[in-house]
Structures are given as structure tokens and as C-alpha cells.
Amino acid sequence: MKIRYFAWVRERVGLEEEEIELPAGVASVSELMAWLAARDEGYAAAFAEPEVIRVALDQFHVEHEAPLGGASEVAFFPPMTGG
Amino acid sequence: MKIRYFAWVRERVGLEEEEIELPAGVASVSELMAWLAARDEGYAAAFAEPEVIRVALDQFHVEHEAPLGGASEVAFFPPMTGG
Amino acid sequence: MDKTAPKPDYDAAVSVRVQADDFDITREIATLSEGRRDVGAIVTFTGLCRDEDGRLSALELEHYPGMAEAEIGRIAEEAAARWPLTGLTVIHRFGRIAPGANIVLVVAASRHRRAAFEAADFLMDFLKTRAPFWKKEHLAEGAESGWVEAKAADDSDAARWVKN
Amino acid sequence: MDKTAPKPDYDAAVSVRVQADDFDITREIATLSEGRRDVGAIVTFTGLCRDEDGRLSALELEHYPGMAEAEIGRIAEEAAARWPLTGLTVIHRFGRIAPGANIVLVVAASRHRRAAFEAADFLMDFLKTRAPFWKKEHLAEGAESGWVEAKAADDSDAARWVKN
């Protein structure tokens, strides 16, 4: 599964994107965020306030409760400030 | 006092503008409309439905009850359809 | 300027023109934004002549010279006093206008978008109901048809802006 | 076109572009009106980069390629389904943008003005809260400042459009 990071989430994680193997027991967006946050300090800083993180599955906005299902791309980013 | 007519009021009266001497007893817009309507068939047609006629005194919209006061220009026209 | 004249209660550059000629929207936008770094939002409204499904060959726009400029100016000044605009331009054409051609332009510039949207919307609602212009329809077959009737919807649109 | 694809429930010509280059408003308006005689109202919204009273030297706009186009497209299709538009164009720039320069353009064309105003307003509210773009401020002194924070006002603006 490809994971993409944008804006300050990208800066804190230190990566634009990466490929991961979903570990057993990680079935929802919020479980994936908790698993990522435990990886190292950068991830921990990126996901320190998980409630502000926005998520897209295959380029559609989803809530944190959403199941990852068969999504091929997950993206994490702050609230949007375009326009 | 100068009187100006626009759109179908102008067409019915048959004049773009004219100068009149205000007769005694004509002090308000509605009295002026009634006096004009009695002049001939064209004026009568123009002011047949006085409630739809809009009025400006010295280029400001006014109600029919407005006194003519010292206005130098009165204009009569249908509801506006610009824009 | 007369020293005793009251200072207007707004900062926007307000420009009103009533003309037979067409206008250039990009140029009008540039006038309100060039050399500035405080404008964040520009809303334009352009009103065009429709052929009403082929029925019309043209519109003839009659206006009240002098009052047309003055009344649009009063509406524009009210908008500039009501919203924090940086600039406001209104141009209304008169004379014969063919289907597809421009009739009216409003350009409202502001720091933030809400003010620019609302001011342009307000301008159009009051321009429709208060600016002394009248449209006569010329039919496609060549016969001169009647005057366009005012719409009740325009009055109710304008009534939206009355403060309670 | 796939014969089994559902027919869109609107007639408007919808165009969405995400690009580094600037845009020409007059050309975008012409695209929606040239050769047509049924367009009576065109509303444009242009969002520009402010220098925030001299504080900023530039904005850096990051976006999510692919999703940016897709999400704006979904918002545009919702607007086209909700209002009787004849055309709708949305252009959003990315990359470094200097104060005074354009960031975003919405052009909504319709027979009547209410639909064009509301569709453009709706587009901007949802574009602000749903399109995956992020602004980073570069300070006038040269130091890189932080990311612009999302505003609660943008969420409440978007909430205006939820039907009860």
C-alpha cells in the first residue's frame, strides 16, 4: 500500500511517500495512524494530534473510522488551505 | 419646471421632455400626474395606471406622495429593467 | 474639494461609467489590482444579451442620462460603505446591443472573498431595480416588439438586503 | 465513451485545471460565452496572493496531484447538478506565487444571475475546505515561515450550503 504525506505532515515524517505492508490488526485509518505514530519521533510528531489529520483513500476524503479495505493509496495531510 | 419621459411613458406622451408652468393647486407628484393625464389622449394613456409609474425629482427616486417643492426636473418612467 | 464636504465613510476606489461602448473585463480587473498587494478577492459580474431562444435580434437600452450615473453611484457608495472593499467598478452600456454582447459589468475587489461576492450581488440587485434603464426587444423577424417588463423576482432579490 | 457510463445529470461544460501557469480571465470568459446567445450572466471569482501588510514575500502552494483535479471536479459537478449552468471553469495554480499574482479562478455562466453567483460562491467555499492544497508563507525578511492554518470561517461558509 502506498502512503503519501503532504504539507507539515510530510515535513515531520520526512518523506513524500512510501510503500508499506499492512501489519495484521491494522484495518482502519485510525489504526494505521496509531501504528505509524509508533514508528519513530518524526511519525510521532506528525500524528501527535491525530484529530487534526485529514485522510484520503484512493484520492477520496474519508473519516478516521473508515476501513482501509482494498485501497491502494492512503494520504495524510493537514486541513486544506487552498483557494 | 422641466418634465422628462422615458420608455413607454415617452412613447405614449409623444415627447422626450417639455417645460411647464405648474398650475395652482398642483403641489405633489400625484397631483402633477393627474393634471398631466387630463391634457390629452396620449397623456391619458401614459398615466392610465398611475400606480405603475415611477418618478424622479431632480434625479432622485421619490414616492407619489412627495411634494414637488422647488424641484427643477421631474421624470416619469416605467419600472426599470436594466442590468 | 470643498473643505466642508463630508469625508466618505469608505476607502474603496469607486468608478461608475454609463457608455455605449463595450468594456474589457481584464483591463477593469487590472485597474483594481495592479500595483496592489492587499487585494485577495475579485468578483466580477457580466450581464449579457440573450436571444431568448432565437426570438430576439437585439435589445435597445434606453437610459436617463445623468440620473443613470448618479443612481448607480449612490448604489455603489452604499456597497462601499457596507463592505470593506478595496475597489468597485460598475459599467452599464446603452443603445442597441446584440445577442451575445455585454450589457453590464460589476467588479468588486476586497481583501477577502465574502465581501467581494456580497457587494457584487448587492450591486446587481439594486442596479436592476433602481438604475434608470429600460430594455426594448427587437424581434428576430424584424418587427419591433414591446418593452421588457420588470420582474417581481428582482424586487424580492433587492429586498434580501434590507437590514432588520 | 463507455456505453454503460451514467449520463451526467447536468448540461454545463465543466472544465477543471490545476497548473503552475497563470490564467487569462477574458479568455476563460470567452470560452464559456463565444458563439452562444443563451448566456445571460457570467460571474468570475479570482483569488489573489496578498502580502499581508508587507509581511509576505510569497506563498508556496503545495497540492496533491491527481486528487486536486479529482476533488475540484467532484465539487464542480455537484455545482453543475445543483444550478442550471451553461458552463463552469475552475483553475487552481500551484508552486510559488508572489503577492499580487493570481491563485485561483472560478467562472460560472448561466442564463440568469442568481445561479451564476451561487455556483461561484459554492465552488469557492468547498474548494477552500475540500481541495487538497496547502499554503506555506515565505516571509519578506527571507525566513521561511510556517504553514497557513485552516480557518473555522471557511468551514462555516461551506456549511451554509447543506440542505436541510
PDB file of N, CA, C and O in Angstrom, chain C residues 8 15 17 20 24 30 34 42 47 64 71 73 76 81 100 103 106 109-112 118 141 143 146 154 160:
ATOM      1  N   PRO C   8     -16.118  60.667   2.734  1.00  0.00           N
ATOM      2  CA  PRO C   8     -16.913  59.452   2.534  1.00  0.00           C
ATOM      3  C   PRO C   8     -16.525  58.409   3.573  1.00  0.00           C
ATOM      4  O   PRO C   8     -15.377  58.347   4.000  1.00  0.00           O
ATOM      5  N   SER C  15     -15.742  53.587  -9.164  1.00  0.00           N
ATOM      6  CA  SER C  15     -15.817  54.138 -10.512  1.00  0.00           C
ATOM      7  C   SER C  15     -17.107  53.681 -11.185  1.00  0.00           C
ATOM      8  O   SER C  15     -17.412  52.493 -11.189  1.00  0.00           O
ATOM      9  N   ARG C  17     -19.394  54.123 -14.796  1.00  0.00           N
ATOM     10  CA  ARG C  17     -19.461  54.646 -16.169  1.00  0.00           C
ATOM     11  C   ARG C  17     -20.718  54.136 -16.864  1.00  0.00           C
ATOM     12  O   ARG C  17     -21.084  52.977 -16.728  1.00  0.00           O
ATOM     13  N   ALA C  20     -21.909  53.787 -24.390  1.00  0.00           N
ATOM     14  CA  ALA C  20     -22.372  52.959 -25.497  1.00  0.00           C
ATOM     15  C   ALA C  20     -21.360  51.858 -25.808  1.00  0.00           C
ATOM     16  O   ALA C  20     -21.726  50.750 -26.215  1.00  0.00           O
ATOM     17  N   ASP C  24     -13.678  45.957 -21.397  1.00  0.00           N
ATOM     18  CA  ASP C  24     -12.693  44.870 -21.376  1.00  0.00           C
ATOM     19  C   ASP C  24     -12.519  44.431 -19.918  1.00  0.00           C
ATOM     20  O   ASP C  24     -11.974  45.174 -19.095  1.00  0.00           O
ATOM     21  N   ALA C  30      -7.600  44.692 -13.847  1.00  0.00           N
ATOM     22  CA  ALA C  30      -6.232  45.181 -13.646  1.00  0.00           C
ATOM     23  C   ALA C  30      -6.236  46.548 -12.961  1.00  0.00           C
ATOM     24  O   ALA C  30      -5.411  46.832 -12.095  1.00  0.00           O
ATOM     25  N   GLU C  34      -3.740  46.176 -10.069  1.00  0.00           N
ATOM     26  CA  GLU C  34      -2.338  46.424 -10.427  1.00  0.00           C
ATOM     27  C   GLU C  34      -1.630  47.298  -9.405  1.00  0.00           C
ATOM     28  O   GLU C  34      -2.154  48.317  -8.961  1.00  0.00           O
ATOM     29  N   ILE C  42     -11.374  39.111  -6.101  1.00  0.00           N
ATOM     30  CA  ILE C  42     -12.064  39.970  -7.068  1.00  0.00           C
ATOM     31  C   ILE C  42     -13.222  39.182  -7.661  1.00  0.00           C
ATOM     32  O   ILE C  42     -13.024  38.106  -8.224  1.00  0.00           O
ATOM     33  N   GLY C  47     -23.271  40.910 -17.304  1.00  0.00           N
ATOM     34  CA  GLY C  47     -24.605  40.619 -17.830  1.00  0.00           C
ATOM     35  C   GLY C  47     -24.561  40.721 -19.338  1.00  0.00           C
ATOM     36  O   GLY C  47     -24.045  41.701 -19.880  1.00  0.00           O
ATOM     37  N   TYR C  64     -31.631  57.214 -18.641  1.00  0.00           N
ATOM     38  CA  TYR C  64     -31.867  58.595 -18.219  1.00  0.00           C
ATOM     39  C   TYR C  64     -30.477  59.196 -17.966  1.00  0.00           C
ATOM     40  O   TYR C  64     -29.884  58.960 -16.914  1.00  0.00           O
ATOM     41  N   GLU C  71     -27.501  57.470  -9.939  1.00  0.00           N
ATOM     42  CA  GLU C  71     -28.151  56.425  -9.143  1.00  0.00           C
ATOM     43  C   GLU C  71     -27.224  55.223  -8.955  1.00  0.00           C
ATOM     44  O   GLU C  71     -27.135  54.671  -7.852  1.00  0.00           O
ATOM     45  N   GLY C  73     -24.066  55.415  -8.930  1.00  0.00           N
ATOM     46  CA  GLY C  73     -23.078  55.922  -7.980  1.00  0.00           C
ATOM     47  C   GLY C  73     -23.570  55.827  -6.550  1.00  0.00           C
ATOM     48  O   GLY C  73     -22.809  55.461  -5.641  1.00  0.00           O
ATOM     49  N   ALA C  76     -23.406  52.203  -5.548  1.00  0.00           N
ATOM     50  CA  ALA C  76     -22.003  51.807  -5.374  1.00  0.00           C
ATOM     51  C   ALA C  76     -21.450  52.352  -4.064  1.00  0.00           C
ATOM     52  O   ALA C  76     -20.721  51.650  -3.347  1.00  0.00           O
ATOM     53  N   ALA C  81     -19.703  51.467   1.500  1.00  0.00           N
ATOM     54  CA  ALA C  81     -19.809  51.785   2.926  1.00  0.00           C
ATOM     55  C   ALA C  81     -20.167  50.538   3.729  1.00  0.00           C
ATOM     56  O   ALA C  81     -19.845  50.429   4.912  1.00  0.00           O
ATOM     57  N   GLY C 100     -25.440  37.963 -27.245  1.00  0.00           N
ATOM     58  CA  GLY C 100     -24.052  37.558 -27.021  1.00  0.00           C
ATOM     59  C   GLY C 100     -23.165  38.702 -26.557  1.00  0.00           C
ATOM     60  O   GLY C 100     -22.065  38.469 -26.062  1.00  0.00           O
ATOM     61  N   ILE C 103     -23.764  43.759 -21.558  1.00  0.00           N
ATOM     62  CA  ILE C 103     -24.647  44.861 -21.160  1.00  0.00           C
ATOM     63  C   ILE C 103     -24.080  45.595 -19.946  1.00  0.00           C
ATOM     64  O   ILE C 103     -24.033  46.818 -19.904  1.00  0.00           O
ATOM     65  N   VAL C 106     -19.888  44.525 -13.255  1.00  0.00           N
ATOM     66  CA  VAL C 106     -19.568  44.935 -11.886  1.00  0.00           C
ATOM     67  C   VAL C 106     -18.271  44.233 -11.513  1.00  0.00           C
ATOM     68  O   VAL C 106     -18.126  43.031 -11.749  1.00  0.00           O
ATOM     69  N   ALA C 109     -13.576  44.365  -5.572  1.00  0.00           N
ATOM     70  CA  ALA C 109     -12.309  43.855  -5.057  1.00  0.00           C
ATOM     71  C   ALA C 109     -12.249  44.073  -3.555  1.00  0.00           C
ATOM     72  O   ALA C 109     -12.714  45.099  -3.045  1.00  0.00           O
ATOM     73  N   SER C 110     -11.676  43.090  -2.854  1.00  0.00           N
ATOM     74  CA  SER C 110     -11.616  43.161  -1.398  1.00  0.00           C
ATOM     75  C   SER C 110     -10.450  42.317  -0.899  1.00  0.00           C
ATOM     76  O   SER C 110      -9.806  41.613  -1.673  1.00  0.00           O
ATOM     77  N   ARG C 111     -10.158  42.411   0.392  1.00  0.00           N
ATOM     78  CA  ARG C 111      -9.138  41.524   0.956  1.00  0.00           C
ATOM     79  C   ARG C 111      -9.663  40.090   0.959  1.00  0.00           C
ATOM     80  O   ARG C 111      -8.946  39.160   0.646  1.00  0.00           O
ATOM     81  N   HIS C 112     -10.928  39.909   1.325  1.00  0.00           N
ATOM     82  CA  HIS C 112     -11.489  38.561   1.488  1.00  0.00           C
ATOM     83  C   HIS C 112     -12.715  38.364   0.603  1.00  0.00           C
ATOM     84  O   HIS C 112     -13.388  39.321   0.252  1.00  0.00           O
ATOM     85  N   GLU C 118     -20.596  39.456  -1.885  1.00  0.00           N
ATOM     86  CA  GLU C 118     -21.830  40.104  -1.441  1.00  0.00           C
ATOM     87  C   GLU C 118     -22.008  41.477  -2.077  1.00  0.00           C
ATOM     88  O   GLU C 118     -23.115  41.850  -2.468  1.00  0.00           O
ATOM     89  N   GLU C 141     -37.673  38.569 -36.417  1.00  0.00           N
ATOM     90  CA  GLU C 141     -38.343  38.721 -37.719  1.00  0.00           C
ATOM     91  C   GLU C 141     -38.292  40.161 -38.217  1.00  0.00           C
ATOM     92  O   GLU C 141     -38.712  40.460 -39.332  1.00  0.00           O
ATOM     93  N   ALA C 143     -39.832  42.796 -36.711  1.00  0.00           N
ATOM     94  CA  ALA C 143     -40.866  43.606 -36.064  1.00  0.00           C
ATOM     95  C   ALA C 143     -40.339  44.117 -34.733  1.00  0.00           C
ATOM     96  O   ALA C 143     -39.581  43.436 -34.052  1.00  0.00           O
ATOM     97  N   GLY C 146     -42.289  44.779 -27.779  1.00  0.00           N
ATOM     98  CA  GLY C 146     -42.519  45.724 -26.683  1.00  0.00           C
ATOM     99  C   GLY C 146     -41.373  45.893 -25.718  1.00  0.00           C
ATOM    100  O   GLY C 146     -40.277  45.388 -25.918  1.00  0.00           O
ATOM    101  N   ASP C 154     -36.947  40.450  -9.218  1.00  0.00           N
ATOM    102  CA  ASP C 154     -35.901  41.444  -8.992  1.00  0.00           C
ATOM    103  C   ASP C 154     -36.173  42.252  -7.722  1.00  0.00           C
ATOM    104  O   ASP C 154     -35.257  42.576  -6.975  1.00  0.00           O
ATOM    105  N   ARG C 160     -33.794  41.249  -0.158  1.00  0.00           N
ATOM    106  CA  ARG C 160     -32.936  40.409   0.688  1.00  0.00           C
ATOM    107  C   ARG C 160     -31.944  41.234   1.504  1.00  0.00           C
ATOM    108  O   ARG C 160     -31.444  40.775   2.522  1.00  0.00           O
TER     109      ARG C 160
END
